[in-house]
Coordinates of N, CA and C in Angstrom, one line a residue:
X1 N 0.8 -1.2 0.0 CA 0.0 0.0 0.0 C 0.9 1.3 0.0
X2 N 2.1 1.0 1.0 CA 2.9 2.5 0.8 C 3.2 2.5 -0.3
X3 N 4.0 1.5 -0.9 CA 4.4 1.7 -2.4 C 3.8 2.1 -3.6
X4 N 2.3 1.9 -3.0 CA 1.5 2.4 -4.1 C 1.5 3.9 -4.0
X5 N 1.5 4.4 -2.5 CA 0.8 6.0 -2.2 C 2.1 6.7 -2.8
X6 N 3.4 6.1 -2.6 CA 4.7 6.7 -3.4 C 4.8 6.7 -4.6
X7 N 3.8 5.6 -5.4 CA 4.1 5.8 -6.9 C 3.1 7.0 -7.3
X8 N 1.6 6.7 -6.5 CA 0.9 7.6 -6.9 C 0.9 9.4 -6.7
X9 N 2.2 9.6 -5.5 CA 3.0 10.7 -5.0 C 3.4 11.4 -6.6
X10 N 4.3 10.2 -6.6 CA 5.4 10.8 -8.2 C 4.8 10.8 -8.7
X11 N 3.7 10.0 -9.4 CA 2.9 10.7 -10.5 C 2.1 11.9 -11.0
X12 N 1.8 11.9 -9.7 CA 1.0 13.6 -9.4 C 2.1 14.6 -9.3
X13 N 3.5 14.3 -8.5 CA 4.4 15.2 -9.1 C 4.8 15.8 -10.4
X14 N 5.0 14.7 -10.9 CA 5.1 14.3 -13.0 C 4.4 15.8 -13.7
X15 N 3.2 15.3 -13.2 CA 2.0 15.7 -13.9 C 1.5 17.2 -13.5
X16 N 1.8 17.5 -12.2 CA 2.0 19.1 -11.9 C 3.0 19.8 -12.3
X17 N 3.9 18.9 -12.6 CA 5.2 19.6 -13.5 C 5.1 19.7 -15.0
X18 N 4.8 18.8 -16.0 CA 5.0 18.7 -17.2 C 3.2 19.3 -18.2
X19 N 1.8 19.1 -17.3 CA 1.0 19.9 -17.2 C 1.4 20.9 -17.7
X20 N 1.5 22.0 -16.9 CA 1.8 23.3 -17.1 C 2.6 23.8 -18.7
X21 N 3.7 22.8 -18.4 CA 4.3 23.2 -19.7 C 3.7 22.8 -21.0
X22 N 2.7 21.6 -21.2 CA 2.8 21.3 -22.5 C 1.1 22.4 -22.7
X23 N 0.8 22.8 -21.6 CA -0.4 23.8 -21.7 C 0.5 25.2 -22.2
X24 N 1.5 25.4 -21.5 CA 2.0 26.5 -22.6 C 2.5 26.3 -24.2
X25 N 3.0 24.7 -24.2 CA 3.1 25.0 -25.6 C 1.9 24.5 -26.5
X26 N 0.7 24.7 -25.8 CA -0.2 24.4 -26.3 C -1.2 25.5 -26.8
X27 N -0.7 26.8 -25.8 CA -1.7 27.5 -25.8 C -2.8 28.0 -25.0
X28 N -2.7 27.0 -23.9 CA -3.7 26.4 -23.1 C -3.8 28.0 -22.3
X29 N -2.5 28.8 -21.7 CA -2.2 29.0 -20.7 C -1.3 30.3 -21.3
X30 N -0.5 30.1 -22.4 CA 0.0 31.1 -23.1 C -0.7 32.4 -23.4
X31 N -2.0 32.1 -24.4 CA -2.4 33.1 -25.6 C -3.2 33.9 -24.2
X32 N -3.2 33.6 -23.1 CA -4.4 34.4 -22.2 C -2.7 35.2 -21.1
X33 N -1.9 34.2 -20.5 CA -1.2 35.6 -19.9 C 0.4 35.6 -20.6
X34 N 0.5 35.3 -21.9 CA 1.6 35.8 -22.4 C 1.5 36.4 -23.7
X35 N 0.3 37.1 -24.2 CA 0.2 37.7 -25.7 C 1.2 38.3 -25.7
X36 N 1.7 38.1 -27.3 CA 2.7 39.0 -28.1 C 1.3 40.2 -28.9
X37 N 2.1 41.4 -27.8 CA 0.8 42.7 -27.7 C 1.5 43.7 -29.1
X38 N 2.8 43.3 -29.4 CA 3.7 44.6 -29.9 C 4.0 43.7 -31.6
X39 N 4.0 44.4 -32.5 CA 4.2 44.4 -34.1 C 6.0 44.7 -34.5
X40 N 6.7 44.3 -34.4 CA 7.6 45.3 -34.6 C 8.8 44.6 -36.4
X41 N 8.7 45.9 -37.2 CA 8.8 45.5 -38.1 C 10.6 46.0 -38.2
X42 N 11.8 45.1 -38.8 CA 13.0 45.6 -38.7 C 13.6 45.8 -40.1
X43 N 13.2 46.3 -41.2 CA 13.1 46.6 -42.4 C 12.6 47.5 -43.2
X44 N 12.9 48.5 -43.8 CA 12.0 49.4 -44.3 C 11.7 48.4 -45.6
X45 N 10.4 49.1 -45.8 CA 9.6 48.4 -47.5 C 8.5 49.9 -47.8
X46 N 8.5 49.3 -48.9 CA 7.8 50.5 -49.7 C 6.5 49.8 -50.3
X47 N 6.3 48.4 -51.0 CA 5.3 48.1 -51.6 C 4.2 47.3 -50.8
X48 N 5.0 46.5 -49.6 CA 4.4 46.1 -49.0 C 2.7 46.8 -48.4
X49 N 2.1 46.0 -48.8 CA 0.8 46.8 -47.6 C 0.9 46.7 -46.4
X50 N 1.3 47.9 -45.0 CA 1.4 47.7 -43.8 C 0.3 47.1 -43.3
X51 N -0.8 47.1 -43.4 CA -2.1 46.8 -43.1 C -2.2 45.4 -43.2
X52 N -2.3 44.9 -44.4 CA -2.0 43.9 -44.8 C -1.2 42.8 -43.8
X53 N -0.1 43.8 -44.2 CA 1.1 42.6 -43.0 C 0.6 42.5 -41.9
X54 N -0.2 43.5 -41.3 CA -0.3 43.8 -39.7 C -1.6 42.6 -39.5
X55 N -2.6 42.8 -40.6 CA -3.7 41.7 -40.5 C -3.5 40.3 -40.7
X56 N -2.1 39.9 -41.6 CA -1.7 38.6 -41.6 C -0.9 38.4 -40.3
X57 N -0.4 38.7 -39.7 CA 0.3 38.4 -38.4 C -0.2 38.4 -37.0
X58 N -1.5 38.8 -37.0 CA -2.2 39.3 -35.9 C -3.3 37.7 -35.3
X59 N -3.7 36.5 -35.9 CA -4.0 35.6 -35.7 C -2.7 34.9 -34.7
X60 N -1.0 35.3 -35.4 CA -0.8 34.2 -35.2 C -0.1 35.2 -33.6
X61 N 0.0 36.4 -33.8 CA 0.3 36.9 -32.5 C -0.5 36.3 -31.1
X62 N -2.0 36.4 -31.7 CA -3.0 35.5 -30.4 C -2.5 34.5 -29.8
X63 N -2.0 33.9 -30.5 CA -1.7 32.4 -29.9 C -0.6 32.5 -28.7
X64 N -0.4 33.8 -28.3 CA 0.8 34.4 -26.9 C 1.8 33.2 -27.6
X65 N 2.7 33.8 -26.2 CA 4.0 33.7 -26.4 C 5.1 32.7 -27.0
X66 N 4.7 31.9 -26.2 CA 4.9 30.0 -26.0 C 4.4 29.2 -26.9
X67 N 3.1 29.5 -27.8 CA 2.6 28.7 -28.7 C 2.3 29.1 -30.2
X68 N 2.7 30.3 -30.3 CA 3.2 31.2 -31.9 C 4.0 30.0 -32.6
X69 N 3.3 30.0 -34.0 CA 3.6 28.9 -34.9 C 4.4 29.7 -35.3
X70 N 5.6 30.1 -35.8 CA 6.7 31.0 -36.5 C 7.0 30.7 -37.7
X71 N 6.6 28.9 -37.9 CA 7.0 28.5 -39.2 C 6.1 29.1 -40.5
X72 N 4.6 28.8 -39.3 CA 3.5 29.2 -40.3 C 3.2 30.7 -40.3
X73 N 4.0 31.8 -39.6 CA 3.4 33.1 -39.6 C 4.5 33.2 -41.0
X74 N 5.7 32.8 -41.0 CA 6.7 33.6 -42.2 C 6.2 33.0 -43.4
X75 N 5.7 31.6 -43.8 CA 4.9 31.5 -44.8 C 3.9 32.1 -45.0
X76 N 2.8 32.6 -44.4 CA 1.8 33.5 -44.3 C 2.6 34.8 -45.2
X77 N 3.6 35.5 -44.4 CA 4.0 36.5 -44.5 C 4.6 36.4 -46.1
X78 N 5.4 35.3 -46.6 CA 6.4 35.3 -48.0 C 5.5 35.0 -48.8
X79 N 4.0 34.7 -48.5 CA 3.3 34.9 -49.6 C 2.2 36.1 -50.2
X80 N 2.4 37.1 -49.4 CA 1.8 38.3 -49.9 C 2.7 39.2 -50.8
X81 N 2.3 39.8 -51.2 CA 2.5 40.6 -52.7 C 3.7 41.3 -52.2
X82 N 4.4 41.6 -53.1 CA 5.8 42.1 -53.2 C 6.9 41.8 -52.3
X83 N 6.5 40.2 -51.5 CA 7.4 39.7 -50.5 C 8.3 39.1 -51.2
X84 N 10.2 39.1 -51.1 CA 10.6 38.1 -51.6 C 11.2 36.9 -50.3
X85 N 11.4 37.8 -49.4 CA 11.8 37.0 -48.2 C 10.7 37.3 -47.2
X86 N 10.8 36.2 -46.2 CA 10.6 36.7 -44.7 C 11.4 36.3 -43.3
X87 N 11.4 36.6 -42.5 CA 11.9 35.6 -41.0 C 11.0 36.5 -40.5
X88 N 10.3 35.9 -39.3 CA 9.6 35.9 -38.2 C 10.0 35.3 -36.8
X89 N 10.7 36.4 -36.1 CA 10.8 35.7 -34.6 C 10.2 36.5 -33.1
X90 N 10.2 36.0 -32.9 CA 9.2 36.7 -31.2 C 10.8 37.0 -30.4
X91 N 10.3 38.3 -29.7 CA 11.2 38.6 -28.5 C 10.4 39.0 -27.4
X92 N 11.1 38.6 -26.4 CA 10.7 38.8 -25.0 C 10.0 39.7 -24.8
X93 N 8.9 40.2 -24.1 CA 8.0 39.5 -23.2 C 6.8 39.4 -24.3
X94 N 7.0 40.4 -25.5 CA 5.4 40.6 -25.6 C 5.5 40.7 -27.3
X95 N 6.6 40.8 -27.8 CA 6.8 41.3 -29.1 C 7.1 40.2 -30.4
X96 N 6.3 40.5 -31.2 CA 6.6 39.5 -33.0 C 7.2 40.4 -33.9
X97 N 8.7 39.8 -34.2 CA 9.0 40.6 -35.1 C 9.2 39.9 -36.2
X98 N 9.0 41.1 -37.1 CA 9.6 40.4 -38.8 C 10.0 41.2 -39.8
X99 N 10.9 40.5 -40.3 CA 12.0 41.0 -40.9 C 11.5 40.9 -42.6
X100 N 11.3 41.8 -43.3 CA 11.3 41.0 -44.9 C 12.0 41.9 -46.2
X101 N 12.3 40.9 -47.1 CA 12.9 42.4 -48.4 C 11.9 41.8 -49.2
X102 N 12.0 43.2 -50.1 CA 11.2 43.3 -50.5 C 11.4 42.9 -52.6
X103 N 11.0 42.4 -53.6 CA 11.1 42.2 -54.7 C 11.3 43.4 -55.1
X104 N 12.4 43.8 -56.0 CA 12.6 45.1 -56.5 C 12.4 44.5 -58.3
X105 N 11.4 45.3 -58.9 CA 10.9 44.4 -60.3 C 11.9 44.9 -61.0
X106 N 12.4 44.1 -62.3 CA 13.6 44.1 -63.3 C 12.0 44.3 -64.4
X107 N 11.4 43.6 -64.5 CA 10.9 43.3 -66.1 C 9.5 42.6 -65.5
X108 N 8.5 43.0 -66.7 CA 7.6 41.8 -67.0 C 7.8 40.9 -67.4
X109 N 7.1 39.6 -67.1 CA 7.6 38.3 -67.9 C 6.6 37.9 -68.0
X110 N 5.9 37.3 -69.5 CA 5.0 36.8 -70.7 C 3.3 38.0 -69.4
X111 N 2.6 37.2 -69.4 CA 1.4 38.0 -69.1 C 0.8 38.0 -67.6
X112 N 1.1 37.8 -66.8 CA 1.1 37.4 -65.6 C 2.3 37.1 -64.4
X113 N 3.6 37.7 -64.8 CA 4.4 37.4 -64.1 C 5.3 38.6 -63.9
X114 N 6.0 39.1 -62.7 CA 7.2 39.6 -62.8 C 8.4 39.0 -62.6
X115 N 9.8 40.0 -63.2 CA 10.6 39.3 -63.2 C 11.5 40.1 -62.1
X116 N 12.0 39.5 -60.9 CA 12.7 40.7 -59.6 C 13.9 40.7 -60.5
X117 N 15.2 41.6 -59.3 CA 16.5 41.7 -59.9 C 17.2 40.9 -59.5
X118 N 16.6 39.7 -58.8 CA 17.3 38.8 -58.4 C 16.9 37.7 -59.0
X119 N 16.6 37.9 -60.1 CA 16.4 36.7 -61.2 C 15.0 35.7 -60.7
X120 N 14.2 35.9 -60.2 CA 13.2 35.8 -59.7 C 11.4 35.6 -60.0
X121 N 11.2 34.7 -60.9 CA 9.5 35.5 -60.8 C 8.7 35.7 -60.1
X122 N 7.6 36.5 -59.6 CA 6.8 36.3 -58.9 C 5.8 36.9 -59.4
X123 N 4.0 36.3 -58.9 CA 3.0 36.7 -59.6 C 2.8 38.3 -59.5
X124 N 1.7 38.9 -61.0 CA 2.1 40.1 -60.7 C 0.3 40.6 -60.2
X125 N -0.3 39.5 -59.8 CA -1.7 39.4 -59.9 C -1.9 40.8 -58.3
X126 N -2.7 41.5 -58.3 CA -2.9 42.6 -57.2 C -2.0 43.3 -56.7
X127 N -1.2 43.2 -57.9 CA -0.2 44.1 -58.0 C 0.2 45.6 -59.2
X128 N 0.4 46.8 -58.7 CA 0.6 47.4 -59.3 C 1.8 47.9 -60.2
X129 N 1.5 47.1 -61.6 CA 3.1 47.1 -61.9 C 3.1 48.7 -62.9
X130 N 4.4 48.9 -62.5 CA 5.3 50.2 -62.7 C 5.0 49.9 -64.8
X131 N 4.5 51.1 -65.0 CA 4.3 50.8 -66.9 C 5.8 50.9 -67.4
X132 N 7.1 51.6 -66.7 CA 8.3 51.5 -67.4 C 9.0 50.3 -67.3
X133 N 8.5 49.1 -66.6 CA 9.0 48.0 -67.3 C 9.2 47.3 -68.6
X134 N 10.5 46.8 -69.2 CA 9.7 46.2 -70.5 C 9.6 44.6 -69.8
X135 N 9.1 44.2 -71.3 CA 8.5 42.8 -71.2 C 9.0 42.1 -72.0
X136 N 9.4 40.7 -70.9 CA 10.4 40.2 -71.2 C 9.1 38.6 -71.4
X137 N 10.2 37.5 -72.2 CA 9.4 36.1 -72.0 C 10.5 35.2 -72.8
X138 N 9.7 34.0 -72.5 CA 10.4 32.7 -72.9 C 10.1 32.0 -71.8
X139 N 10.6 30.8 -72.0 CA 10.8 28.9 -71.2 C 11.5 29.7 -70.3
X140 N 11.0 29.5 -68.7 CA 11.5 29.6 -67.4 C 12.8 29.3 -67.5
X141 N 12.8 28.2 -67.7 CA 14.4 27.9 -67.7 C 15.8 28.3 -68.1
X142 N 15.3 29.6 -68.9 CA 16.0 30.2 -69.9 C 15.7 31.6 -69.5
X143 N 15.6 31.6 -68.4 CA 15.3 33.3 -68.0 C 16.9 34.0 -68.3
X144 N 18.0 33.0 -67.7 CA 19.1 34.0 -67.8 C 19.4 34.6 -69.2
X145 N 19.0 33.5 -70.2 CA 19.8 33.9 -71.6 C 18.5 34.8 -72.0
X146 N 17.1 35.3 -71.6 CA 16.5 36.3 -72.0 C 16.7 37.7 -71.4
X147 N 17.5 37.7 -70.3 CA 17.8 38.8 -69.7 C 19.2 39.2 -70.3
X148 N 20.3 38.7 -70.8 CA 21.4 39.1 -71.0 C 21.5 39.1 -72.8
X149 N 20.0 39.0 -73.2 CA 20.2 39.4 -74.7 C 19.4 40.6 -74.9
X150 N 18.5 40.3 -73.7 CA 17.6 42.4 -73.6 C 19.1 43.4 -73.2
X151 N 19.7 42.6 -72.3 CA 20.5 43.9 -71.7 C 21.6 44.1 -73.0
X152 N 21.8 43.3 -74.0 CA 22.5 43.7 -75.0 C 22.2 44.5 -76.0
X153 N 21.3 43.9 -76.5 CA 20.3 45.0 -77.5 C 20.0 46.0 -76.9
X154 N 19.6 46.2 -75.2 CA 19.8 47.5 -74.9 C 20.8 48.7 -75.3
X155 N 21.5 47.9 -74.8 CA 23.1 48.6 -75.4 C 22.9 49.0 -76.6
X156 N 23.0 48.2 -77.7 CA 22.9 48.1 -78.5 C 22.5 49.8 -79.6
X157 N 21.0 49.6 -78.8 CA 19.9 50.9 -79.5 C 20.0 51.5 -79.3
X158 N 20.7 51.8 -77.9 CA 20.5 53.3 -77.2 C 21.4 54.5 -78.1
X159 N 22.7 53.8 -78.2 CA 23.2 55.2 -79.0 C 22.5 55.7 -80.3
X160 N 21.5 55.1 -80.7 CA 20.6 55.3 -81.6 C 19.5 56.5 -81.4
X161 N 19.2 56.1 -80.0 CA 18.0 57.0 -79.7 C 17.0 55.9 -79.4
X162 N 17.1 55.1 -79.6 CA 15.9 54.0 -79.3 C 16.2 52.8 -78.1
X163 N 15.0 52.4 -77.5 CA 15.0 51.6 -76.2 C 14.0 50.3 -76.7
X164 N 15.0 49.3 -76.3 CA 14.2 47.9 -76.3 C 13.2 48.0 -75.2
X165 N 11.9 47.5 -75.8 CA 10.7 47.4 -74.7 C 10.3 46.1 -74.8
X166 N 10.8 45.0 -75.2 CA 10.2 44.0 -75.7 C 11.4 43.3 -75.9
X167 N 11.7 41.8 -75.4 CA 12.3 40.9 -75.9 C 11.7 39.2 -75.5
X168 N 11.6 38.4 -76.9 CA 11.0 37.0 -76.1 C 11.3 36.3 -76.5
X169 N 11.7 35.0 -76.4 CA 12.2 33.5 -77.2 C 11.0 33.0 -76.7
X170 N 10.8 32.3 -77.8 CA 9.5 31.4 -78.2 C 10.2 29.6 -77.6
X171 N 9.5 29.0 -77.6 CA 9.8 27.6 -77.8 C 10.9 27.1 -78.5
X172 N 10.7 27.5 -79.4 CA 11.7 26.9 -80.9 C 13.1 27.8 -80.4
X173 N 13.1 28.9 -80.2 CA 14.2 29.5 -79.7 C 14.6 30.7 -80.7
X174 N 13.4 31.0 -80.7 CA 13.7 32.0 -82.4 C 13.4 33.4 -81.2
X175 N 13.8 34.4 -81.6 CA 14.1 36.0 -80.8 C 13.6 36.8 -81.7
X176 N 12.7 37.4 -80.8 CA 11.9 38.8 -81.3 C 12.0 40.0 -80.4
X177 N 12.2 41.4 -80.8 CA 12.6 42.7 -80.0 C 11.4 43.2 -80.8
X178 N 10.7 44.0 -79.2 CA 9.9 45.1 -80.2 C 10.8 46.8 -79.3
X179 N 10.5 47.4 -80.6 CA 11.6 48.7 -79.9 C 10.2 49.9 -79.6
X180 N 10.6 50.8 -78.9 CA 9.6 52.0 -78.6 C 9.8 52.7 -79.4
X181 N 9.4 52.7 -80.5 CA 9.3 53.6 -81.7 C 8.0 52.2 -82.6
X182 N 7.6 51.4 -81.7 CA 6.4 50.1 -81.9 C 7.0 49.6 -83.0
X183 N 8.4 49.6 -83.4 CA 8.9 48.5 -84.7 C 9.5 47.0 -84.0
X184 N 8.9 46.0 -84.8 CA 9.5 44.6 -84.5 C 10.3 44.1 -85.3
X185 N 11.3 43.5 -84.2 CA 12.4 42.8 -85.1 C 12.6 41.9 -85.0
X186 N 12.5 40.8 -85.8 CA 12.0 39.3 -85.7 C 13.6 39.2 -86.2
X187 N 14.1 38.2 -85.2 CA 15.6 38.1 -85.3 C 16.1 36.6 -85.7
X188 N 14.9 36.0 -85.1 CA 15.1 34.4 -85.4 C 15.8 33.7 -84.7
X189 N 16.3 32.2 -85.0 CA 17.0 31.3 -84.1 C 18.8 31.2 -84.4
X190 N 19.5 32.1 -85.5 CA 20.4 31.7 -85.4 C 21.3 32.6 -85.7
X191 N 22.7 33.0 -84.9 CA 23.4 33.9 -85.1 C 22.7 35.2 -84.8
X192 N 22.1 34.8 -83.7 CA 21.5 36.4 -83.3 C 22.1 37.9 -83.0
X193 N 23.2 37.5 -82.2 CA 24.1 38.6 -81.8 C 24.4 39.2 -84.0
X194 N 25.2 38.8 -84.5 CA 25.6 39.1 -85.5 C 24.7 39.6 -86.3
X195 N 23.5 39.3 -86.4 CA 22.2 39.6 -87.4 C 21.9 41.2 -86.6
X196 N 22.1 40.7 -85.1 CA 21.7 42.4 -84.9 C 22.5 43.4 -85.0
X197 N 24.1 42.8 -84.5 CA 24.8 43.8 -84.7 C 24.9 44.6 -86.1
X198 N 24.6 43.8 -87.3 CA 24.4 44.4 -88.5 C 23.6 45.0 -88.8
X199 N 22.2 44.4 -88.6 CA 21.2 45.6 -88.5 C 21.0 47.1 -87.7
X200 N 22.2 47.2 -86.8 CA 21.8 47.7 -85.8 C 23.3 49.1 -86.6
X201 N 23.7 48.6 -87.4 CA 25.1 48.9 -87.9 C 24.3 50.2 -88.9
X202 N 23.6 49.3 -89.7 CA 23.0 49.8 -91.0 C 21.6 50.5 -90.5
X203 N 21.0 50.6 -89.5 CA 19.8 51.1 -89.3 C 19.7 52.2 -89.7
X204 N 21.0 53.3 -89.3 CA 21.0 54.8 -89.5 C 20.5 55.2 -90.9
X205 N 21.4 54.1 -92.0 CA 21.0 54.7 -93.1 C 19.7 54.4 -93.4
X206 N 19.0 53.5 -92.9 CA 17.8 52.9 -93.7 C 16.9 54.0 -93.2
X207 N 16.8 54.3 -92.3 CA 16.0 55.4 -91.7 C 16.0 56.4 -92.1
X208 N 17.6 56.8 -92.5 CA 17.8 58.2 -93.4 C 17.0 58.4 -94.8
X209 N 17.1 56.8 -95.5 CA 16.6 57.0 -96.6 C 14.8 56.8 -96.8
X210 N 14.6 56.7 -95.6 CA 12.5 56.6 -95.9 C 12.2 57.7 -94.6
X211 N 10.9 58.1 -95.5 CA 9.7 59.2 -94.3 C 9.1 58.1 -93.3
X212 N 8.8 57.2 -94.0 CA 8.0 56.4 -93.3 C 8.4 55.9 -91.9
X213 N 8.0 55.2 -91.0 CA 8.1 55.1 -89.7 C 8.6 53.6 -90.1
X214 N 9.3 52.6 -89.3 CA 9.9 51.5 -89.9 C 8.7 50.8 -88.4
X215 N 8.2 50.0 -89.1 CA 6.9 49.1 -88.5 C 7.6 47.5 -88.2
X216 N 8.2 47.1 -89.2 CA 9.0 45.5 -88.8 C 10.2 45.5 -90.0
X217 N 11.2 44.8 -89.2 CA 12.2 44.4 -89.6 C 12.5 42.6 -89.4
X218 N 12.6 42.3 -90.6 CA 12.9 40.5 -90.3 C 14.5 40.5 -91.0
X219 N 15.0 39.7 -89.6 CA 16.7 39.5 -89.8 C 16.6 38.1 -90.8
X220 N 15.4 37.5 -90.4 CA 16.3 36.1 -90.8 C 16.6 36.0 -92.3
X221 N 17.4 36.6 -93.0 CA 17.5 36.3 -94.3 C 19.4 36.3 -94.1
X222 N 20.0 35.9 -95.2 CA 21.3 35.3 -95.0 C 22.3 37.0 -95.7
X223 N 21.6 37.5 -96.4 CA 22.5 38.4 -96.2 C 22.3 40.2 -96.7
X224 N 20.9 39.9 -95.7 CA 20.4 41.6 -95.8 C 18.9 41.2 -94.7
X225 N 17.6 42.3 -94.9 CA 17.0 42.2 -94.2 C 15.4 42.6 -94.9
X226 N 14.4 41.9 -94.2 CA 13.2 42.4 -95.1 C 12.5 43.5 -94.6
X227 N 12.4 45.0 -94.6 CA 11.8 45.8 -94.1 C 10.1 46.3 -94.5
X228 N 9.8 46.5 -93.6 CA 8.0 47.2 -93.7 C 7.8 48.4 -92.8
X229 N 7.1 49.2 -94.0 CA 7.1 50.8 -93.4 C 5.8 51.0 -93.2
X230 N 5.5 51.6 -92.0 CA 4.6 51.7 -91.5 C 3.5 52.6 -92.2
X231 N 3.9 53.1 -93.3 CA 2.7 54.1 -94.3 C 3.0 53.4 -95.8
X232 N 3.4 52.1 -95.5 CA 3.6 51.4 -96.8 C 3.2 49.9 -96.4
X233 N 2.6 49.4 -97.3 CA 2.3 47.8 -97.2 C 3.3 47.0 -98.2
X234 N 4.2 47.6 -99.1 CA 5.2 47.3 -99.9 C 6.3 46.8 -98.8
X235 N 7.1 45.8 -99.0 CA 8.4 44.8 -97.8 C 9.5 45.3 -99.3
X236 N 10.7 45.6 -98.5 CA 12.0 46.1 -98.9 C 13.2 45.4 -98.4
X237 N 13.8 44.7 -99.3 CA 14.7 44.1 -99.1 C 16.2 44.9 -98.9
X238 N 17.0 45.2 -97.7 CA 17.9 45.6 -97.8 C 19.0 45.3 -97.7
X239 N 19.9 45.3 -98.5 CA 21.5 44.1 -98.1 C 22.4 44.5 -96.7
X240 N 23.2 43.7 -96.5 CA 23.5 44.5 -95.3 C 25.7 43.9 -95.7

């Protein structure tokens, strides 16, 4: 009988002890005398919606101190609009903080997407995108080689006076530029760099020699180019 009153001693010991705690990490005992009362954000952001953030974090603040899901508030958090990071951690006695940067957009990419400057897409859905991006596309997989043939042809036009707004590989892998002056240049799948550098050589004159506004340009010919003027439905072969 003593042995029993001693086991049943330690048990009830046990259990006044380990109780308590798994009620704090339960919540049980937390979200009523340890609420995280304080927001505190360690980042400046600009696109973010503060409101926003403050309403996605404010569920998981309830849950006080001891039983704040962290895993699930920074996923909460990395999925709102112009997030590209998050961390979320609590500090003593009362406070949730979080930390996040923010996507800084490079480009559109095909019709629904942006492209950040950290090579990145993210949806551009309730989002207000900036109209001086241009628009970029192609196979995901191939984002680097459509960004480092915009930023060439960039180059390229500018001492011209003209700015690429428009670059895309298709499937097949064929390359098209539309420039802000609304002319397209269908460049094709092969020897791209060279086809533009020459067109891009000879543009001055071709421009010198028509009123018309130059509407499209197709490189892919072997050794000149087919042009169409925008107040002419007649195509012009040019050598290059």
């Amino acid at each position: 009988m003593n042995a029993l009153l001693r086991l049943l001693g330690w048990l009830l010991a046990v259990a006044l002890v380990v109780l308590p705690v798994v009620g704090l990490l339960n919540g049980w005992v937390g979200a009523e005398h340890w609420p995280l009362s304080k927001l505190r954000a360690t980042a400046q952001f600009q696109r973010v919606d503060e409101t926003l953030l403050r309403d996605t974090l404010m569920p998981f603040a309830r849950q006080g101190y001891f039983a704040v899901d962290l895993d699930a508030a920074r996923a909460a958090v990395a999925a709102l609009p112009w997030v590209e990071h998050a961390e979320v951690r609590k500090r003593w006695p009362d406070v949730l903080e979080v930390h996040l940067a923010e996507h800084v957009p490079f480009a559109r990419w095909d019709d629904n997407q942006l492209l950040s400057e950290q090579g990145r897409l993210f949806p551009a859905a309730n989002i207000d995108v900036p109209a001086e991006l241009p628009l970029l596309g192609g196979p995901e997989t191939r984002i680097d080689e459509v960004v480092e043939l915009y930023n060439e042809t960039r180059a390229m036009f500018a001492p011209l006076g003209l700015e690429v707004r428009e670059a895309r590989l298709d499937p097949r892998g064929s390359w098209t530029l539309r420039l802000d002056n609304g002319a397209e240049v269908i460049v094709g799948r092969h020897e791209a760099r060279g086809r533009l550098n020459r067109f891009v050589r000879l543009l001055p004159q071709l421009l010198a020699q028509q009123a018309q506004v130059l509407a499209r340009a197709d490189l892919r010919y072997t050794n000149g180019f087919a042009l169409v003027w925008a107040d002419s439905r007649e195509n012009h072969e040019s050598q290059g």
